[in-house]
Amino acid sequence: MGQYEAKLRIEGTEDPPIHVVVDLTGDRLVVKAGEIEVGDWAREEIRVAAQLDGFHVRAEGEEMVLDIRDDAHFAVEMGMRQAHPFLRRKMAAVLREQ
């Protein structure tokens, strides 16, 4: 797939989430809000944890939460091995259809 629509919020702030597109093309995670690039990181530079409220991404000392619409495909493409049970079931269904 490569691109995922999401809502992004910064952990620890009261700011409302913004709509973004997350691009996983190649070995990078690029987050854009319209034409504005929010972040561009090599996958090995970040830590991603699947939690009930979204994917918690730690990069450059900050933590953001991505609420990805197609969370199972995103998790599979990221190569995640740990997730909450509901997401693991969805990931298993994605893997079966591949």
mmCIF file of N, CA and C in Angstrom:
data_model
loop_
_atom_site.group_PDB
_atom_site.id
_atom_site.type_symbol
_atom_site.label_atom_id
_atom_site.label_comp_id
_atom_site.label_asym_id
_atom_site.label_seq_id
_atom_site.Cartn_x
_atom_site.Cartn_y
_atom_site.Cartn_z
ATOM 1 N N MET A 1 0.824 -1.191 0.000
ATOM 2 C CA MET A 1 0.000 0.000 0.000
ATOM 3 C C MET A 1 0.863 1.248 0.000
ATOM 4 N N GLY A 2 1.629 1.462 1.044
ATOM 5 C CA GLY A 2 2.557 2.571 1.046
ATOM 6 C C GLY A 2 2.055 3.850 1.681
ATOM 7 N N GLN A 3 0.793 4.251 1.431
ATOM 8 C CA GLN A 3 0.280 5.499 1.996
ATOM 9 C C GLN A 3 -0.977 5.235 2.817
ATOM 10 N N TYR A 4 -1.059 5.920 3.958
ATOM 11 C CA TYR A 4 -2.156 5.713 4.897
ATOM 12 C C TYR A 4 -2.686 7.054 5.389
ATOM 13 N N GLU A 5 -3.993 7.206 5.372
ATOM 14 C CA GLU A 5 -4.612 8.399 5.943
ATOM 15 C C GLU A 5 -4.701 8.208 7.447
ATOM 16 N N ALA A 6 -4.468 9.311 8.175
ATOM 17 C CA ALA A 6 -4.444 9.219 9.631
ATOM 18 C C ALA A 6 -4.787 10.564 10.251
ATOM 19 N N LYS A 7 -4.997 10.508 11.560
ATOM 20 C CA LYS A 7 -5.089 11.721 12.366
ATOM 21 C C LYS A 7 -3.882 11.693 13.288
ATOM 22 N N LEU A 8 -3.223 12.827 13.409
ATOM 23 C CA LEU A 8 -2.018 12.933 14.223
ATOM 24 C C LEU A 8 -2.266 13.885 15.376
ATOM 25 N N ARG A 9 -1.839 13.466 16.556
ATOM 26 C CA ARG A 9 -1.839 14.370 17.699
ATOM 27 C C ARG A 9 -0.516 14.191 18.437
ATOM 28 N N ILE A 10 -0.086 15.260 19.070
ATOM 29 C CA ILE A 10 1.161 15.221 19.834
ATOM 30 C C ILE A 10 0.814 14.804 21.260
ATOM 31 N N GLU A 11 1.481 13.790 21.743
ATOM 32 C CA GLU A 11 1.246 13.267 23.089
ATOM 33 C C GLU A 11 1.550 14.359 24.111
ATOM 34 N N GLY A 12 0.640 14.507 25.090
ATOM 35 C CA GLY A 12 0.848 15.465 26.164
ATOM 36 C C GLY A 12 0.346 16.865 25.866
ATOM 37 N N THR A 13 -0.307 17.077 24.720
ATOM 38 C CA THR A 13 -0.872 18.393 24.411
ATOM 39 C C THR A 13 -2.385 18.282 24.308
ATOM 40 N N GLU A 14 -3.031 19.402 24.373
ATOM 41 C CA GLU A 14 -4.484 19.452 24.236
ATOM 42 C C GLU A 14 -4.889 19.845 22.817
ATOM 43 N N ASP A 15 -3.918 20.030 21.930
ATOM 44 C CA ASP A 15 -4.219 20.432 20.559
ATOM 45 C C ASP A 15 -5.067 19.370 19.872
ATOM 46 N N PRO A 16 -6.015 19.794 19.045
ATOM 47 C CA PRO A 16 -6.830 18.815 18.318
ATOM 48 C C PRO A 16 -5.981 18.083 17.276
ATOM 49 N N PRO A 17 -6.373 16.865 16.926
ATOM 50 C CA PRO A 17 -5.607 16.121 15.918
ATOM 51 C C PRO A 17 -5.726 16.777 14.540
ATOM 52 N N ILE A 18 -4.710 16.562 13.711
ATOM 53 C CA ILE A 18 -4.730 17.066 12.339
ATOM 54 C C ILE A 18 -4.739 15.881 11.382
ATOM 55 N N HIS A 19 -5.324 16.075 10.220
ATOM 56 C CA HIS A 19 -5.355 15.038 9.195
ATOM 57 C C HIS A 19 -4.008 15.004 8.489
ATOM 58 N N VAL A 20 -3.448 13.812 8.351
ATOM 59 C CA VAL A 20 -2.153 13.638 7.699
ATOM 60 C C VAL A 20 -2.194 12.417 6.789
ATOM 61 N N VAL A 21 -1.179 12.325 5.951
ATOM 62 C CA VAL A 21 -0.940 11.132 5.145
ATOM 63 C C VAL A 21 0.419 10.597 5.563
ATOM 64 N N VAL A 22 0.460 9.318 5.874
ATOM 65 C CA VAL A 22 1.702 8.651 6.276
ATOM 66 C C VAL A 22 2.166 7.817 5.095
ATOM 67 N N ASP A 23 3.387 8.071 4.651
ATOM 68 C CA ASP A 23 3.963 7.372 3.500
ATOM 69 C C ASP A 23 5.073 6.450 3.990
ATOM 70 N N LEU A 24 4.939 5.169 3.682
ATOM 71 C CA LEU A 24 5.954 4.181 4.075
ATOM 72 C C LEU A 24 6.760 3.688 2.882
ATOM 73 N N THR A 25 6.836 4.479 1.843
ATOM 74 C CA THR A 25 7.597 4.084 0.666
ATOM 75 C C THR A 25 9.072 3.944 1.033
ATOM 76 N N GLY A 26 9.661 2.852 0.615
ATOM 77 C CA GLY A 26 11.077 2.624 0.915
ATOM 78 C C GLY A 26 11.295 2.347 2.390
ATOM 79 N N ASP A 27 12.404 2.835 2.917
ATOM 80 C CA ASP A 27 12.747 2.568 4.319
ATOM 81 C C ASP A 27 12.514 3.786 5.200
ATOM 82 N N ARG A 28 11.600 4.667 4.792
ATOM 83 C CA ARG A 28 11.330 5.890 5.529
ATOM 84 C C ARG A 28 9.864 5.989 5.931
ATOM 85 N N LEU A 29 9.599 6.734 6.985
ATOM 86 C CA LEU A 29 8.248 7.078 7.393
ATOM 87 C C LEU A 29 8.137 8.589 7.219
ATOM 88 N N VAL A 30 7.298 9.008 6.285
ATOM 89 C CA VAL A 30 7.115 10.429 5.984
ATOM 90 C C VAL A 30 5.674 10.791 6.319
ATOM 91 N N VAL A 31 5.505 11.862 7.086
ATOM 92 C CA VAL A 31 4.181 12.322 7.492
ATOM 93 C C VAL A 31 3.969 13.712 6.905
ATOM 94 N N LYS A 32 2.855 13.882 6.160
ATOM 95 C CA LYS A 32 2.532 15.165 5.552
ATOM 96 C C LYS A 32 1.110 15.576 5.900
ATOM 97 N N ALA A 33 0.945 16.873 6.138
ATOM 98 C CA ALA A 33 -0.370 17.482 6.317
ATOM 99 C C ALA A 33 -0.549 18.404 5.115
ATOM 100 N N GLY A 34 -1.288 17.929 4.115
ATOM 101 C CA GLY A 34 -1.392 18.686 2.861
ATOM 102 C C GLY A 34 -0.031 18.714 2.189
ATOM 103 N N GLU A 35 0.451 19.913 1.886
ATOM 104 C CA GLU A 35 1.769 20.065 1.263
ATOM 105 C C GLU A 35 2.885 20.229 2.289
ATOM 106 N N ILE A 36 2.533 20.300 3.566
ATOM 107 C CA ILE A 36 3.520 20.534 4.626
ATOM 108 C C ILE A 36 4.037 19.205 5.154
ATOM 109 N N GLU A 37 5.351 19.048 5.134
ATOM 110 C CA GLU A 37 5.969 17.841 5.678
ATOM 111 C C GLU A 37 6.125 17.984 7.184
ATOM 112 N N VAL A 38 5.446 17.124 7.913
ATOM 113 C CA VAL A 38 5.495 17.137 9.373
ATOM 114 C C VAL A 38 6.749 16.422 9.863
ATOM 115 N N GLY A 39 7.128 15.346 9.193
ATOM 116 C CA GLY A 39 8.308 14.595 9.588
ATOM 117 C C GLY A 39 8.744 13.630 8.510
ATOM 118 N N ASP A 40 10.023 13.326 8.516
ATOM 119 C CA ASP A 40 10.622 12.382 7.567
ATOM 120 C C ASP A 40 11.745 11.679 8.299
ATOM 121 N N TRP A 41 11.535 10.400 8.621
ATOM 122 C CA TRP A 41 12.509 9.660 9.409
ATOM 123 C C TRP A 41 12.802 8.313 8.763
ATOM 124 N N ALA A 42 14.039 7.864 8.895
ATOM 125 C CA ALA A 42 14.367 6.483 8.551
ATOM 126 C C ALA A 42 13.673 5.600 9.587
ATOM 127 N N ARG A 43 13.192 4.466 9.147
ATOM 128 C CA ARG A 43 12.446 3.595 10.077
ATOM 129 C C ARG A 43 13.269 3.185 11.282
ATOM 130 N N GLU A 44 14.589 3.042 11.103
ATOM 131 C CA GLU A 44 15.410 2.635 12.245
ATOM 132 C C GLU A 44 15.645 3.780 13.229
ATOM 133 N N GLU A 45 15.266 5.010 12.879
ATOM 134 C CA GLU A 45 15.418 6.160 13.771
ATOM 135 C C GLU A 45 14.241 6.335 14.722
ATOM 136 N N ILE A 46 13.167 5.591 14.510
ATOM 137 C CA ILE A 46 11.946 5.790 15.290
ATOM 138 C C ILE A 46 11.557 4.521 16.028
ATOM 139 N N ARG A 47 10.702 4.690 17.011
ATOM 140 C CA ARG A 47 10.109 3.563 17.731
ATOM 141 C C ARG A 47 8.599 3.696 17.591
ATOM 142 N N VAL A 48 7.953 2.599 17.224
ATOM 143 C CA VAL A 48 6.505 2.607 17.034
ATOM 144 C C VAL A 48 5.901 1.525 17.924
ATOM 145 N N ALA A 49 4.886 1.915 18.692
ATOM 146 C CA ALA A 49 4.179 0.971 19.559
ATOM 147 C C ALA A 49 2.685 1.073 19.272
ATOM 148 N N ALA A 50 2.064 -0.066 19.012
ATOM 149 C CA ALA A 50 0.623 -0.107 18.775
ATOM 150 C C ALA A 50 -0.092 -0.150 20.115
ATOM 151 N N GLN A 51 -0.917 0.860 20.368
ATOM 152 C CA GLN A 51 -1.712 0.906 21.585
ATOM 153 C C GLN A 51 -3.170 1.106 21.201
ATOM 154 N N LEU A 52 -4.050 1.041 22.161
ATOM 155 C CA LEU A 52 -5.480 1.128 21.863
ATOM 156 C C LEU A 52 -5.884 2.454 21.224
ATOM 157 N N ASP A 53 -5.184 3.536 21.559
ATOM 158 C CA ASP A 53 -5.551 4.841 21.008
ATOM 159 C C ASP A 53 -4.809 5.189 19.720
ATOM 160 N N GLY A 54 -3.991 4.273 19.208
ATOM 161 C CA GLY A 54 -3.272 4.514 17.958
ATOM 162 C C GLY A 54 -1.832 4.055 18.049
ATOM 163 N N PHE A 55 -1.070 4.425 17.040
ATOM 164 C CA PHE A 55 0.345 4.066 16.994
ATOM 165 C C PHE A 55 1.148 5.198 17.613
ATOM 166 N N HIS A 56 1.850 4.895 18.685
ATOM 167 C CA HIS A 56 2.681 5.888 19.356
ATOM 168 C C HIS A 56 4.057 5.853 18.690
ATOM 169 N N VAL A 57 4.430 6.974 18.104
ATOM 170 C CA VAL A 57 5.686 7.076 17.365
ATOM 171 C C VAL A 57 6.614 8.016 18.127
ATOM 172 N N ARG A 58 7.783 7.498 18.508
ATOM 173 C CA ARG A 58 8.796 8.315 19.175
ATOM 174 C C ARG A 58 9.884 8.630 18.174
ATOM 175 N N ALA A 59 10.107 9.940 17.982
ATOM 176 C CA ALA A 59 11.138 10.402 17.058
ATOM 177 C C ALA A 59 11.688 11.720 17.571
ATOM 178 N N GLU A 60 12.984 11.845 17.575
ATOM 179 C CA GLU A 60 13.653 13.090 17.961
ATOM 180 C C GLU A 60 13.188 13.605 19.321
ATOM 181 N N GLY A 61 12.964 12.699 20.273
ATOM 182 C CA GLY A 61 12.581 13.082 21.622
ATOM 183 C C GLY A 61 11.119 13.472 21.792
ATOM 184 N N GLU A 62 10.335 13.386 20.746
ATOM 185 C CA GLU A 62 8.908 13.721 20.796
ATOM 186 C C GLU A 62 8.098 12.437 20.618
ATOM 187 N N GLU A 63 6.868 12.472 21.102
ATOM 188 C CA GLU A 63 5.972 11.338 20.876
ATOM 189 C C GLU A 63 4.692 11.849 20.239
ATOM 190 N N MET A 64 4.336 11.234 19.120
ATOM 191 C CA MET A 64 3.079 11.563 18.460
ATOM 192 C C MET A 64 2.243 10.304 18.379
ATOM 193 N N VAL A 65 0.938 10.507 18.267
ATOM 194 C CA VAL A 65 0.020 9.378 18.162
ATOM 195 C C VAL A 65 -0.659 9.467 16.801
ATOM 196 N N LEU A 66 -0.537 8.393 16.031
ATOM 197 C CA LEU A 66 -1.176 8.305 14.724
ATOM 198 C C LEU A 66 -2.366 7.369 14.817
ATOM 199 N N ASP A 67 -3.550 7.897 14.537
ATOM 200 C CA ASP A 67 -4.758 7.087 14.474
ATOM 201 C C ASP A 67 -4.966 6.767 12.994
ATOM 202 N N ILE A 68 -4.454 5.622 12.565
ATOM 203 C CA ILE A 68 -4.420 5.257 11.151
ATOM 204 C C ILE A 68 -5.692 4.510 10.781
ATOM 205 N N ARG A 69 -6.300 4.955 9.717
ATOM 206 C CA ARG A 69 -7.576 4.369 9.287
ATOM 207 C C ARG A 69 -7.412 2.877 8.985
ATOM 208 N N ASP A 70 -6.384 2.502 8.251
ATOM 209 C CA ASP A 70 -6.143 1.100 7.887
ATOM 210 C C ASP A 70 -5.020 0.557 8.769
ATOM 211 N N ASP A 71 -5.309 0.454 10.054
ATOM 212 C CA ASP A 71 -4.285 0.125 11.036
ATOM 213 C C ASP A 71 -3.634 -1.239 10.835
ATOM 214 N N ALA A 72 -4.391 -2.236 10.409
ATOM 215 C CA ALA A 72 -3.831 -3.585 10.255
ATOM 216 C C ALA A 72 -2.799 -3.629 9.127
ATOM 217 N N HIS A 73 -3.114 -3.047 7.979
ATOM 218 C CA HIS A 73 -2.148 -3.030 6.877
ATOM 219 C C HIS A 73 -0.899 -2.235 7.271
ATOM 220 N N PHE A 74 -1.093 -1.118 7.970
ATOM 221 C CA PHE A 74 0.041 -0.318 8.428
ATOM 222 C C PHE A 74 0.938 -1.148 9.344
ATOM 223 N N ALA A 75 0.344 -1.827 10.305
ATOM 224 C CA ALA A 75 1.123 -2.626 11.257
ATOM 225 C C ALA A 75 1.891 -3.735 10.548
ATOM 226 N N VAL A 76 1.249 -4.393 9.589
ATOM 227 C CA VAL A 76 1.926 -5.457 8.843
ATOM 228 C C VAL A 76 3.079 -4.869 8.034
ATOM 229 N N GLU A 77 2.839 -3.747 7.356
ATOM 230 C CA GLU A 77 3.894 -3.140 6.544
ATOM 231 C C GLU A 77 5.055 -2.648 7.406
ATOM 232 N N MET A 78 4.771 -2.222 8.626
ATOM 233 C CA MET A 78 5.831 -1.790 9.541
ATOM 234 C C MET A 78 6.583 -2.985 10.132
ATOM 235 N N GLY A 79 6.042 -4.201 9.935
ATOM 236 C CA GLY A 79 6.702 -5.388 10.474
ATOM 237 C C GLY A 79 6.520 -5.531 11.972
ATOM 238 N N MET A 80 5.423 -4.997 12.482
ATOM 239 C CA MET A 80 5.189 -5.043 13.924
ATOM 240 C C MET A 80 4.918 -6.475 14.366
ATOM 241 N N ARG A 81 5.457 -6.817 15.519
ATOM 242 C CA ARG A 81 5.264 -8.141 16.073
ATOM 243 C C ARG A 81 4.435 -8.102 17.353
ATOM 244 N N GLN A 82 4.286 -6.916 17.940
ATOM 245 C CA GLN A 82 3.510 -6.787 19.170
ATOM 246 C C GLN A 82 2.399 -5.780 18.958
ATOM 247 N N ALA A 83 1.215 -6.131 19.406
ATOM 248 C CA ALA A 83 0.055 -5.253 19.316
ATOM 249 C C ALA A 83 -1.003 -5.777 20.277
ATOM 250 N N HIS A 84 -2.005 -4.967 20.529
ATOM 251 C CA HIS A 84 -3.105 -5.410 21.384
ATOM 252 C C HIS A 84 -3.902 -6.489 20.631
ATOM 253 N N PRO A 85 -4.642 -7.336 21.337
ATOM 254 C CA PRO A 85 -5.306 -8.496 20.715
ATOM 255 C C PRO A 85 -6.220 -8.165 19.535
ATOM 256 N N PHE A 86 -6.989 -7.078 19.606
ATOM 257 C CA PHE A 86 -7.889 -6.730 18.504
ATOM 258 C C PHE A 86 -7.100 -6.444 17.225
ATOM 259 N N LEU A 87 -6.005 -5.698 17.340
ATOM 260 C CA LEU A 87 -5.178 -5.395 16.171
ATOM 261 C C LEU A 87 -4.472 -6.654 15.664
ATOM 262 N N ARG A 88 -4.034 -7.510 16.556
ATOM 263 C CA ARG A 88 -3.378 -8.755 16.130
ATOM 264 C C ARG A 88 -4.320 -9.607 15.287
ATOM 265 N N ARG A 89 -5.605 -9.664 15.667
ATOM 266 C CA ARG A 89 -6.575 -10.428 14.868
ATOM 267 C C ARG A 89 -6.726 -9.820 13.481
ATOM 268 N N LYS A 90 -6.803 -8.491 13.410
ATOM 269 C CA LYS A 90 -6.911 -7.820 12.109
ATOM 270 C C LYS A 90 -5.653 -8.040 11.266
ATOM 271 N N MET A 91 -4.480 -8.020 11.906
ATOM 272 C CA MET A 91 -3.224 -8.267 11.192
ATOM 273 C C MET A 91 -3.206 -9.700 10.635
ATOM 274 N N ALA A 92 -3.689 -10.663 11.413
ATOM 275 C CA ALA A 92 -3.725 -12.047 10.975
ATOM 276 C C ALA A 92 -4.604 -12.183 9.735
ATOM 277 N N ALA A 93 -5.724 -11.474 9.721
ATOM 278 C CA ALA A 93 -6.606 -11.521 8.536
ATOM 279 C C ALA A 93 -5.905 -10.931 7.319
ATOM 280 N N VAL A 94 -5.157 -9.849 7.505
ATOM 281 C CA VAL A 94 -4.401 -9.246 6.392
ATOM 282 C C VAL A 94 -3.367 -10.233 5.871
ATOM 283 N N LEU A 95 -2.659 -10.883 6.767
ATOM 284 C CA LEU A 95 -1.626 -11.845 6.368
ATOM 285 C C LEU A 95 -2.248 -13.044 5.635
ATOM 286 N N ARG A 96 -3.424 -13.476 6.063
ATOM 287 C CA ARG A 96 -4.087 -14.590 5.373
ATOM 288 C C ARG A 96 -4.481 -14.213 3.956
ATOM 289 N N GLU A 97 -4.913 -12.987 3.741
ATOM 290 C CA GLU A 97 -5.341 -12.575 2.388
ATOM 291 C C GLU A 97 -4.158 -12.335 1.466
ATOM 292 N N GLN A 98 -2.955 -12.185 2.015
ATOM 293 C CA GLN A 98 -1.770 -11.978 1.177
ATOM 294 C C GLN A 98 -1.323 -13.302 0.699
#
